[in-house]
Amino acid sequence: MKELTVNTSRPYRILIEEGCLNEIGAQAAGLFSPGAQAVVVSDSNVAPLYASQVEKSLQAAGFATRLFTFPAGETSKRLATLEQLYSFLAQCNTTRSDFIVALGGGVTGDMAGFAAATYLRGIGYIQVPTTLLSQIDSSVGGKTAVDLPQGKNLVGAFWQPRLVLIDPLTINTLSPHYFADGMGEAIKYGCIRSAALFNRLEKEDARSFLPQMIAECVDIKRQIVEHDERDTGERMLLNFGHTLGHALEKLYHFETLSHGQAVGVGMVMITRASERAGLTHAGTTGRICALLRKYGLPESDSTSMDAIAAATNNDKKSEGGTLNLVLLSQIGESFLHPIPRTQLTSFLKEDAQ
């Protein structure tokens, strides 16, 4: 078993091992009081696959369990679904000694984590990510949120989990679409911090070293989160491609274009613009495009640059009238580039000419 410790304001462990879903009860027993209630939160795709297995492990460890499910998809990550979850927690007489288990992908982890952060002013939760995207990115770091029509993840809180349990075997049940979606974030990690990872993704098939890839991405995020838990500086680098990617998701009403696809397109758009501006090593965009194609991800979108720039108005990396763009100097090296918001459209349009 690979084990990492995230040394944030409330330290916690990340466990990575094939088959570790069956260990959740034993692991939870070391964190929560005997007889506590575990509310398992999952979506309509994941619950039929893994909820029974997780509940049995928890029950064998002496925990009472309840299951809350919601319709799968980003469109469920909203206040209306969150209110239903709050009502369910209240009906279950959930107390501060109880805990939530977020079983699923990024939507589940973000929303269940936000419920844990805010219900009774905060209860414990365990992240059990079952998609590649959530295993390598969203389950680690304590960012929890739901979407608003005006933008992605606009209502949320920093609330670190008590444990992250990653079973790479759950990747076997993903469709090619969802595997590719996760690869968008894996490529991002190579871009911002690890040229070696990027090179290996170019030369090999990610599935051939999946547990190692997951562990490397998680470790990169662990280090960055430890340095900047509240996302005021270095942690912004994790949002490479996300400023434009989130804008695209918003413009598509969180439908059609998935998160990994949008981030991939965002990485290409921003890197092409920064390369033309002389801020990024020549040829970087081409390598990113080629790697996205290799893993079945789009590299472009027909949406106008004007519309994309306008849709970034609620970007969380904004400070007053300044937007902190995440750029690459070269593969494996990233930096923040402050730009007046009024100049974003022209910066992007240089790319389109």
CSV table of C-alpha atoms in Angstrom, one decimal:
chain,number,residue,atom,x,y,z
A,1,MET,CA,0.0,0.0,0.0
A,2,LYS,CA,1.3,3.5,-0.9
A,3,GLU,CA,0.7,5.9,1.9
A,4,LEU,CA,1.1,9.7,1.9
A,5,THR,CA,0.4,12.2,4.7
A,6,VAL,CA,-0.9,15.6,3.8
A,7,ASN,CA,0.4,18.0,6.5
A,8,THR,CA,-2.3,20.7,6.4
A,9,SER,CA,-3.9,22.4,9.4
A,10,ARG,CA,-5.5,19.0,10.0
A,11,PRO,CA,-3.2,16.3,8.7
A,12,TYR,CA,-4.6,13.2,7.0
A,13,ARG,CA,-3.5,10.2,5.2
A,14,ILE,CA,-3.9,9.2,1.5
A,15,LEU,CA,-3.9,5.4,1.0
A,16,ILE,CA,-3.5,4.0,-2.5
A,17,GLU,CA,-3.9,0.3,-3.0
A,18,GLU,CA,-5.8,-2.1,-5.3
A,19,GLY,CA,-8.7,-3.6,-3.4
A,20,CYS,CA,-8.6,-1.1,-0.5
A,21,LEU,CA,-12.3,-0.4,-0.8
A,22,ASN,CA,-12.7,-3.4,1.5
A,23,GLU,CA,-10.5,-1.7,4.1
A,24,ILE,CA,-12.6,1.4,4.6
A,25,GLY,CA,-14.3,0.0,7.7
A,26,ALA,CA,-11.0,-0.8,9.4
A,27,GLN,CA,-9.5,2.5,8.4
A,28,ALA,CA,-12.6,4.5,9.6
A,29,ALA,CA,-12.5,2.6,13.0
A,30,GLY,CA,-9.2,4.4,13.7
A,31,LEU,CA,-10.7,7.8,13.1
A,32,PHE,CA,-14.3,7.7,14.4
A,33,SER,CA,-16.0,6.5,17.6
A,34,PRO,CA,-17.5,3.0,17.7
A,35,GLY,CA,-21.2,3.0,16.8
A,36,ALA,CA,-21.0,6.2,14.8
A,37,GLN,CA,-23.2,6.6,11.8
A,38,ALA,CA,-21.6,6.7,8.3
A,39,VAL,CA,-23.7,8.5,5.6
A,40,VAL,CA,-22.5,7.2,2.2
A,41,VAL,CA,-23.1,9.8,-0.5
A,42,SER,CA,-22.9,8.5,-4.1
A,43,ASP,CA,-24.4,9.1,-7.5
A,44,SER,CA,-26.7,6.9,-9.7
A,45,ASN,CA,-23.7,5.5,-11.6
A,46,VAL,CA,-21.4,4.6,-8.8
A,47,ALA,CA,-23.8,3.5,-6.1
A,48,PRO,CA,-24.9,0.3,-7.9
A,49,LEU,CA,-21.2,-0.7,-8.4
A,50,TYR,CA,-19.7,0.0,-5.0
A,51,ALA,CA,-22.1,1.2,-2.3
A,52,SER,CA,-23.0,-2.2,-1.0
A,53,GLN,CA,-19.3,-3.2,-0.8
A,54,VAL,CA,-18.4,0.0,1.1
A,55,GLU,CA,-21.4,-0.3,3.5
A,56,LYS,CA,-20.6,-3.9,4.3
A,57,SER,CA,-17.1,-3.0,5.3
A,58,LEU,CA,-18.3,-0.1,7.4
A,59,GLN,CA,-21.0,-2.3,9.1
A,60,ALA,CA,-18.4,-5.0,9.8
A,61,ALA,CA,-16.4,-2.4,11.7
A,62,GLY,CA,-19.4,-1.5,13.9
A,63,PHE,CA,-20.7,1.6,12.0
A,64,ALA,CA,-24.4,2.1,11.2
A,65,THR,CA,-24.8,3.2,7.5
A,66,ARG,CA,-27.2,5.2,5.4
A,67,LEU,CA,-27.0,5.8,1.7
A,68,PHE,CA,-27.9,9.0,-0.2
A,69,THR,CA,-27.8,8.9,-4.0
A,70,PHE,CA,-28.4,11.6,-6.6
A,71,PRO,CA,-28.5,11.7,-10.4
A,72,ALA,CA,-25.0,11.4,-11.9
A,73,GLY,CA,-23.6,14.4,-13.7
A,74,GLU,CA,-22.2,17.9,-13.2
A,75,THR,CA,-25.7,19.4,-13.4
A,76,SER,CA,-26.5,17.8,-10.0
A,77,LYS,CA,-23.7,19.8,-8.3
A,78,ARG,CA,-25.9,22.6,-7.3
A,79,LEU,CA,-27.6,24.1,-4.2
A,80,ALA,CA,-30.9,22.2,-4.8
A,81,THR,CA,-29.2,18.8,-4.6
A,82,LEU,CA,-27.2,20.0,-1.6
A,83,GLU,CA,-30.4,21.0,0.2
A,84,GLN,CA,-31.7,17.5,-0.4
A,85,LEU,CA,-28.6,16.1,1.2
A,86,TYR,CA,-28.9,18.4,4.2
A,87,SER,CA,-32.5,17.2,4.6
A,88,PHE,CA,-31.4,13.6,4.5
A,89,LEU,CA,-28.7,14.2,7.1
A,90,ALA,CA,-31.3,15.8,9.4
A,91,GLN,CA,-33.7,12.9,8.8
A,92,CYS,CA,-30.9,10.5,9.8
A,93,ASN,CA,-30.3,12.4,13.0
A,94,THR,CA,-26.7,12.9,12.0
A,95,THR,CA,-24.5,14.3,14.8
A,96,ARG,CA,-21.0,15.7,15.0
A,97,SER,CA,-19.7,12.3,16.0
A,98,ASP,CA,-21.0,10.8,12.7
A,99,PHE,CA,-19.3,11.1,9.3
A,100,ILE,CA,-19.9,11.3,5.6
A,101,VAL,CA,-18.3,9.0,3.0
A,102,ALA,CA,-18.0,10.6,-0.4
A,103,LEU,CA,-18.1,7.6,-2.8
A,104,GLY,CA,-17.7,8.6,-6.4
A,105,GLY,CA,-16.1,11.2,-8.7
A,106,GLY,CA,-15.4,14.8,-8.4
A,107,VAL,CA,-19.0,15.9,-8.3
A,108,THR,CA,-19.7,13.6,-5.4
A,109,GLY,CA,-16.5,14.5,-3.5
A,110,ASP,CA,-17.0,18.3,-4.0
A,111,MET,CA,-20.7,18.3,-2.9
A,112,ALA,CA,-20.4,15.7,-0.1
A,113,GLY,CA,-17.3,17.5,1.2
A,114,PHE,CA,-19.2,20.9,1.2
A,115,ALA,CA,-22.1,19.2,3.1
A,116,ALA,CA,-19.6,17.9,5.6
A,117,ALA,CA,-18.0,21.4,6.0
A,118,THR,CA,-21.3,23.1,6.7
A,119,TYR,CA,-23.7,20.6,8.3
A,120,LEU,CA,-23.7,21.3,12.0
A,121,ARG,CA,-20.9,23.7,11.2
A,122,GLY,CA,-18.6,20.8,10.3
A,123,ILE,CA,-18.5,17.0,10.5
A,124,GLY,CA,-15.8,14.6,9.4
A,125,TYR,CA,-15.7,12.9,6.0
A,126,ILE,CA,-13.8,10.4,4.0
A,127,GLN,CA,-13.0,10.7,0.4
A,128,VAL,CA,-13.4,7.5,-1.6
A,129,PRO,CA,-12.8,8.6,-5.2
A,130,THR,CA,-13.8,6.2,-8.0
A,131,THR,CA,-12.8,8.1,-11.1
A,132,LEU,CA,-9.4,8.8,-12.4
A,133,LEU,CA,-10.0,12.6,-12.3
A,134,SER,CA,-11.1,12.5,-8.6
A,135,GLN,CA,-8.3,10.1,-7.6
A,136,ILE,CA,-5.5,12.2,-9.0
A,137,ASP,CA,-6.9,15.6,-8.2
A,138,SER,CA,-10.2,16.7,-6.7
A,139,SER,CA,-10.3,14.2,-3.7
A,140,VAL,CA,-7.1,15.8,-2.3
A,141,GLY,CA,-6.7,19.2,-0.8
A,142,GLY,CA,-9.9,20.0,0.9
A,143,LYS,CA,-11.6,22.1,-1.7
A,144,THR,CA,-15.4,21.6,-1.6
A,145,ALA,CA,-18.1,23.4,-3.5
A,146,VAL,CA,-21.2,23.4,-5.7
A,147,ASP,CA,-21.8,25.3,-8.9
A,148,LEU,CA,-24.0,28.4,-9.6
A,149,PRO,CA,-25.4,29.3,-13.1
A,150,GLN,CA,-22.8,32.1,-13.0
A,151,GLY,CA,-19.9,29.8,-12.7
A,152,LYS,CA,-18.2,26.6,-11.4
A,153,ASN,CA,-17.5,26.0,-7.7
A,154,LEU,CA,-18.5,29.5,-6.6
A,155,VAL,CA,-20.1,28.4,-3.3
A,156,GLY,CA,-17.8,26.3,-1.2
A,157,ALA,CA,-15.4,25.9,1.7
A,158,PHE,CA,-11.9,24.6,2.5
A,159,TRP,CA,-12.6,21.5,4.6
A,160,GLN,CA,-9.9,18.8,4.7
A,161,PRO,CA,-11.1,15.1,4.7
A,162,ARG,CA,-10.1,12.8,7.5
A,163,LEU,CA,-8.9,10.2,5.0
A,164,VAL,CA,-8.6,9.7,1.3
A,165,LEU,CA,-8.9,6.0,0.2
A,166,ILE,CA,-7.9,5.4,-3.5
A,167,ASP,CA,-8.6,2.0,-5.1
A,168,PRO,CA,-7.1,2.0,-8.6
A,169,LEU,CA,-9.3,-1.0,-9.5
A,170,THR,CA,-12.3,1.2,-9.7
A,171,ILE,CA,-10.8,2.7,-12.9
A,172,ASN,CA,-11.5,-0.6,-14.6
A,173,THR,CA,-15.2,0.2,-14.6
A,174,LEU,CA,-14.8,3.6,-16.3
A,175,SER,CA,-15.8,4.2,-19.9
A,176,PRO,CA,-13.1,5.5,-22.3
A,177,HIS,CA,-14.7,8.9,-22.0
A,178,TYR,CA,-14.3,9.2,-18.2
A,179,PHE,CA,-10.8,7.7,-18.4
A,180,ALA,CA,-9.8,10.4,-20.9
A,181,ASP,CA,-11.4,13.0,-18.7
A,182,GLY,CA,-9.1,12.1,-15.9
A,183,MET,CA,-6.1,12.1,-18.2
A,184,GLY,CA,-6.7,15.8,-18.8
A,185,GLU,CA,-5.7,16.5,-15.2
A,186,ALA,CA,-2.8,14.0,-15.4
A,187,ILE,CA,-1.4,15.9,-18.4
A,188,LYS,CA,-1.9,19.1,-16.4
A,189,TYR,CA,0.4,17.8,-13.6
A,190,GLY,CA,3.1,17.0,-16.1
A,191,CYS,CA,2.8,20.4,-17.6
A,192,ILE,CA,3.0,22.4,-14.3
A,193,ARG,CA,5.5,20.4,-12.3
A,194,SER,CA,6.9,17.1,-13.8
A,195,ALA,CA,8.6,17.0,-17.2
A,196,ALA,CA,9.4,13.4,-16.4
A,197,LEU,CA,5.8,12.5,-16.0
A,198,PHE,CA,4.9,14.3,-19.2
A,199,ASN,CA,7.6,12.5,-21.1
A,200,ARG,CA,6.5,9.2,-19.8
A,201,LEU,CA,2.9,9.9,-20.8
A,202,GLU,CA,4.2,10.6,-24.3
A,203,LYS,CA,6.3,7.4,-24.6
A,204,GLU,CA,4.1,4.9,-22.7
A,205,ASP,CA,0.4,4.1,-22.2
A,206,ALA,CA,-0.8,5.6,-18.9
A,207,ARG,CA,-2.7,2.4,-18.1
A,208,SER,CA,0.6,0.5,-18.0
A,209,PHE,CA,1.7,2.4,-14.9
A,210,LEU,CA,-1.6,3.6,-13.6
A,211,PRO,CA,-1.0,3.2,-9.8
A,212,GLN,CA,2.4,5.0,-10.1
A,213,MET,CA,0.8,7.8,-12.2
A,214,ILE,CA,-1.9,8.3,-9.6
A,215,ALA,CA,0.6,8.4,-6.8
A,216,GLU,CA,2.9,10.9,-8.6
A,217,CYS,CA,0.0,13.2,-9.3
A,218,VAL,CA,-1.3,13.0,-5.8
A,219,ASP,CA,2.2,13.6,-4.4
A,220,ILE,CA,2.6,16.8,-6.5
A,221,LYS,CA,-0.7,18.1,-5.3
A,222,ARG,CA,0.1,17.1,-1.7
A,223,GLN,CA,3.3,19.2,-1.8
A,224,ILE,CA,1.6,22.2,-3.3
A,225,VAL,CA,-1.4,22.1,-0.9
A,226,GLU,CA,1.0,21.8,2.1
A,227,HIS,CA,2.7,25.0,0.9
A,228,ASP,CA,-0.5,26.9,0.2
A,229,GLU,CA,-3.6,25.3,1.8
A,230,ARG,CA,-5.9,28.3,1.2
A,231,ASP,CA,-5.1,28.9,-2.5
A,232,THR,CA,-3.5,32.3,-2.2
A,233,GLY,CA,-0.3,31.7,-4.2
A,234,GLU,CA,1.4,28.5,-5.3
A,235,ARG,CA,-1.8,26.4,-5.2
A,236,MET,CA,-3.1,28.5,-8.1
A,237,LEU,CA,-0.7,26.7,-10.3
A,238,LEU,CA,-3.0,23.6,-10.0
A,239,ASN,CA,-5.5,25.6,-12.1
A,240,PHE,CA,-3.4,25.6,-15.3
A,241,GLY,CA,-6.0,25.5,-18.1
A,242,HIS,CA,-8.8,26.0,-15.7
A,243,THR,CA,-9.5,29.7,-16.2
A,244,LEU,CA,-10.5,29.1,-19.8
A,245,GLY,CA,-11.7,25.6,-19.1
A,246,HIS,CA,-14.2,26.6,-16.5
A,247,ALA,CA,-15.4,29.4,-18.8
A,248,LEU,CA,-16.1,26.8,-21.5
A,249,GLU,CA,-18.0,24.6,-19.0
A,250,LYS,CA,-20.1,27.6,-18.0
A,251,LEU,CA,-20.8,28.5,-21.6
A,252,TYR,CA,-21.9,24.9,-22.3
A,253,HIS,CA,-24.1,25.0,-19.2
A,254,PHE,CA,-22.0,22.3,-17.6
A,255,GLU,CA,-23.2,19.9,-20.3
A,256,THR,CA,-21.6,18.5,-23.5
A,257,LEU,CA,-18.0,19.4,-22.6
A,258,SER,CA,-16.7,17.5,-19.6
A,259,HIS,CA,-14.2,19.0,-17.1
A,260,GLY,CA,-11.1,17.1,-18.4
A,261,GLN,CA,-12.0,18.0,-22.0
A,262,ALA,CA,-12.5,21.7,-21.1
A,263,VAL,CA,-9.2,21.9,-19.1
A,264,GLY,CA,-7.4,20.3,-22.1
A,265,VAL,CA,-8.7,22.9,-24.5
A,266,GLY,CA,-8.0,25.6,-21.9
A,267,MET,CA,-4.4,24.5,-21.6
A,268,VAL,CA,-3.9,24.7,-25.3
A,269,MET,CA,-5.6,28.1,-25.7
A,270,ILE,CA,-3.6,29.7,-22.9
A,271,THR,CA,-0.3,28.1,-23.9
A,272,ARG,CA,-0.7,29.1,-27.5
A,273,ALA,CA,-1.3,32.7,-26.5
A,274,SER,CA,1.6,32.7,-24.0
A,275,GLU,CA,3.9,31.1,-26.6
A,276,ARG,CA,3.1,33.7,-29.2
A,277,ALA,CA,3.7,36.4,-26.5
A,278,GLY,CA,7.2,35.0,-25.9
A,279,LEU,CA,6.5,33.8,-22.4
A,280,THR,CA,6.6,30.1,-23.2
A,281,HIS,CA,9.2,27.9,-24.9
A,282,ALA,CA,8.4,27.4,-28.6
A,283,GLY,CA,6.8,24.1,-29.4
A,284,THR,CA,5.2,23.6,-26.0
A,285,THR,CA,1.7,24.0,-27.4
A,286,GLY,CA,2.3,21.3,-30.1
A,287,ARG,CA,3.5,18.8,-27.5
A,288,ILE,CA,0.4,19.4,-25.3
A,289,CYS,CA,-1.9,19.0,-28.4
A,290,ALA,CA,-0.2,15.8,-29.4
A,291,LEU,CA,-0.6,14.3,-25.9
A,292,LEU,CA,-4.3,15.3,-25.7
A,293,ARG,CA,-4.9,13.6,-29.0
A,294,LYS,CA,-3.1,10.5,-27.8
A,295,TYR,CA,-5.5,10.2,-24.9
A,296,GLY,CA,-8.7,11.0,-26.8
A,297,LEU,CA,-9.1,14.6,-25.6
A,298,PRO,CA,-10.0,17.6,-27.8
A,299,GLU,CA,-7.5,20.4,-28.4
A,300,SER,CA,-9.8,23.1,-29.7
A,301,ASP,CA,-13.2,24.6,-29.5
A,302,SER,CA,-15.2,26.8,-31.8
A,303,THR,CA,-16.4,29.2,-29.1
A,304,SER,CA,-15.2,32.8,-29.7
A,305,MET,CA,-12.4,34.2,-27.6
A,306,ASP,CA,-14.6,37.2,-26.8
A,307,ALA,CA,-17.2,34.9,-25.2
A,308,ILE,CA,-14.6,32.8,-23.4
A,309,ALA,CA,-12.9,35.9,-22.0
A,310,ALA,CA,-16.3,37.3,-20.9
A,311,ALA,CA,-17.2,34.1,-19.1
A,312,THR,CA,-14.1,34.3,-16.9
A,313,ASN,CA,-15.6,37.2,-14.9
A,314,ASN,CA,-16.1,35.1,-11.8
A,315,ASP,CA,-12.7,33.3,-11.9
A,316,LYS,CA,-11.4,32.7,-8.4
A,317,LYS,CA,-7.8,33.7,-9.3
A,318,SER,CA,-9.0,37.3,-9.8
A,319,GLU,CA,-7.8,40.0,-7.5
A,320,GLY,CA,-9.7,43.2,-8.1
A,321,GLY,CA,-9.2,44.1,-11.8
A,322,THR,CA,-6.3,41.7,-12.1
A,323,LEU,CA,-6.5,38.0,-13.3
A,324,ASN,CA,-3.6,35.7,-12.3
A,325,LEU,CA,-3.1,33.5,-15.4
A,326,VAL,CA,-1.2,30.2,-14.9
A,327,LEU,CA,1.4,29.9,-17.7
A,328,LEU,CA,4.2,27.5,-18.6
A,329,SER,CA,7.8,28.6,-19.2
A,330,GLN,CA,8.3,25.1,-20.5
A,331,ILE,CA,6.9,21.6,-19.9
A,332,GLY,CA,7.3,20.9,-16.2
A,333,GLU,CA,7.7,24.6,-15.1
A,334,SER,CA,4.8,26.9,-14.4
A,335,PHE,CA,4.3,30.4,-13.1
A,336,LEU,CA,1.7,33.0,-12.3
A,337,HIS,CA,1.3,35.9,-14.8
A,338,PRO,CA,-0.9,38.7,-13.5
A,339,ILE,CA,-2.7,40.5,-16.3
A,340,PRO,CA,-5.4,43.3,-16.2
A,341,ARG,CA,-8.7,41.8,-16.9
A,342,THR,CA,-9.3,44.4,-19.6
A,343,GLN,CA,-6.3,42.9,-21.5
A,344,LEU,CA,-7.4,39.2,-21.4
A,345,THR,CA,-9.3,39.3,-24.7
A,346,SER,CA,-6.4,40.9,-26.6
A,347,PHE,CA,-4.0,38.5,-25.0
A,348,LEU,CA,-6.1,35.5,-26.2
A,349,LYS,CA,-6.9,37.0,-29.6
A,350,GLU,CA,-3.3,37.3,-30.5
A,351,ASP,CA,-3.5,33.5,-30.6
A,352,ALA,CA,-6.5,33.6,-33.0
A,353,GLN,CA,-5.0,35.9,-35.6
